[in-house]
């Protein structure tokens, strides 16, 4: 560890800097007293701005495109491009980019300048601002460096980006300037999806079609549109930048691969909803301003369970917009953090022994009247619809639970799922005691001849009152009903939400179609429509009953019970990803045309590759940290112990002292031998060419061995003198912020 001329080591420097952070002045957009409505969305160009700025016919032509999925006419594109250019240039924007979500789990941008050099007939060069309709609509970034999972051969490495007009354009501003971002989809030469947005848009469309057909059948004859809504609550950690700079693991992998737990973690539960340190509040304020300017409706902010952990919750929006907004929020959280001398960690498990971070995906369905289909209503019909839709969703989750598990599989989430802090890796549905009772009654045929009156008798009519003060919560459930929406709680904090949302939408869309077929069949013999709907609801609830679970999802009893019920138990990413290879399980994706079989397989290959690369990086970082940081520190301590020993004359003292040395020597031996063993094992694993076999070996052998090496190193941390330990400790990283 480096020591300065005053004998102060770099870790102490980092600590001093962290408790005396520089003050960052956060300026409210539009001045101190400006109301939020003054600047909300000021950096976006969406429908509202188009209505204002576009010629009438261009605006109507755009609406037609949006409503009927028609191709945007060239003149309209030109008119929009021109309005967009004028607006952007007036705001000081110099560049534009097609913003897309490749399958790498990040976003990508390809920047172009607005300016074009023109030479006039006197050969004098002129700079003009130029932005055309075709630049707005289509781009052709070099796709060869983005993963395609084998869906594209090199000779057709071209990829195309196309504007998604349903998502607003936005301006990203930072120290380096302002860029107009155009949200786009990204696809290959044959139209195959190379990103996360294309399948999401397809799933939204098929869900709309199938849900409308079903709703018409149950009596909502005038329904025009059904949309999925999403509110994604985002958890994150804030760690002072000075500490991160000294931690190769946080820099390389986003999580601490070493580190002994501090005596105080979260057991006092004093962080949750506790007061937010001023420094953090200041940061959150700036994050909120940035999000507001981007038209992102950030709503709540509070501390989370673990020290150093916080949450951002937006108000829900259409799933496509919400997904873009979540991705953007993650970028804003990270960018603003650096300005405040923090690093924002979005990893699912940055610190062992305390809670990790998730991203609760609150999901529901709404129709064009703005009614929430998962909200028990005020009329018997609305309640009947509520129960029918509920049964469709529960059955969709039951039928496709393995895919939903695969959708949230990621190496980071493996540290969190089922670790007594997050839902288990078994997908189950929690409905709450009241609704559970109603469902049980329906199954038992207590409403066999349900008429509207009987539904009321059954208590269903009273659901609205119950849902209002719905306090029945089950934090251990991965998919919980929370009064008027489902909360998919097993999604990891670093996830791209489009992925789980695509599978959920597709599963529900597929089940709506099935429900319509079943209902038509029942209606042949049961002319009373309400009775037929109840019959279908009963069938679906019965068929999916085993996915419903009200108890403690963290318990061993549930794992045993789930196994008895035959629910898929896919403990790790390595198990879960294999689901993609099961044609029967993924058939609903190709049948709904959300993903072709080829596209599903490309996602499998990319996920496996990402898993392997992530673990490889973690192992290499761990080995290097052990070699270059831990081992030298232990050696220094051993030398110091030996020196002291040689100066001792009392034999009792020597004996006690010897036992200290021996303890450290034993730990040192473990570190050295485990380091060698892990090096050998990771070398042999690297030579396995079959990607699936390699992933499985990493999960089954390499990972567990790395945990043993970590334990030995953490033991050393507890034995080595504080001043010799080079890595910022958990107590410093997690609690320093509360000292200032
Ligand atoms: P709670 O804290 O009780 O779960 P909140 O009102 O705080 O409820 O909502 C949590 C998240 O769920 C928020 O992001 C919110 O916008 C979102 N949400 C609420 N209603 C819906 C809905 N109909 N569809 C999708 N998300 C919703
Ligand atoms: Mg929540």
XYZ file of C-alpha atoms and ligand atoms in Angstrom, residues 229-231 233 299 314-316 362 364 372 473 485, ligand 1:
40
model
C -48.001 -0.339 -17.688
C -44.786 -0.460 -15.724
C -43.424 1.316 -12.670
C -38.582 0.786 -8.586
C -41.589 10.195 -7.390
C -40.993 6.565 -10.851
C -44.693 6.948 -11.525
C -45.783 4.185 -13.878
C -44.870 -3.093 -10.983
C -50.553 -3.920 -14.896
C -56.790 -0.495 -14.747
C -47.996 -7.761 1.774
C -51.050 -4.452 -10.020
P -46.621 0.528 -3.065
O -45.452 1.271 -2.467
O -47.779 0.361 -2.200
O -46.222 -0.705 -3.792
P -46.802 2.694 -4.897
O -47.999 3.514 -5.186
O -45.673 3.342 -4.200
O -47.274 1.423 -4.180
O -46.310 2.075 -6.261
C -45.145 1.430 -6.424
C -44.843 1.496 -7.900
O -45.909 0.881 -8.624
C -44.728 2.918 -8.434
O -43.671 2.964 -9.356
C -46.057 3.098 -9.100
O -46.018 4.060 -10.126
C -46.311 1.720 -9.655
N -47.713 1.488 -10.048
C -48.832 1.916 -9.432
N -49.928 1.573 -10.158
C -49.477 0.914 -11.265
C -50.086 0.341 -12.414
N -51.396 0.351 -12.592
N -49.290 -0.234 -13.339
C -47.966 -0.260 -13.189
N -47.345 0.262 -12.136
C -48.073 0.860 -11.180
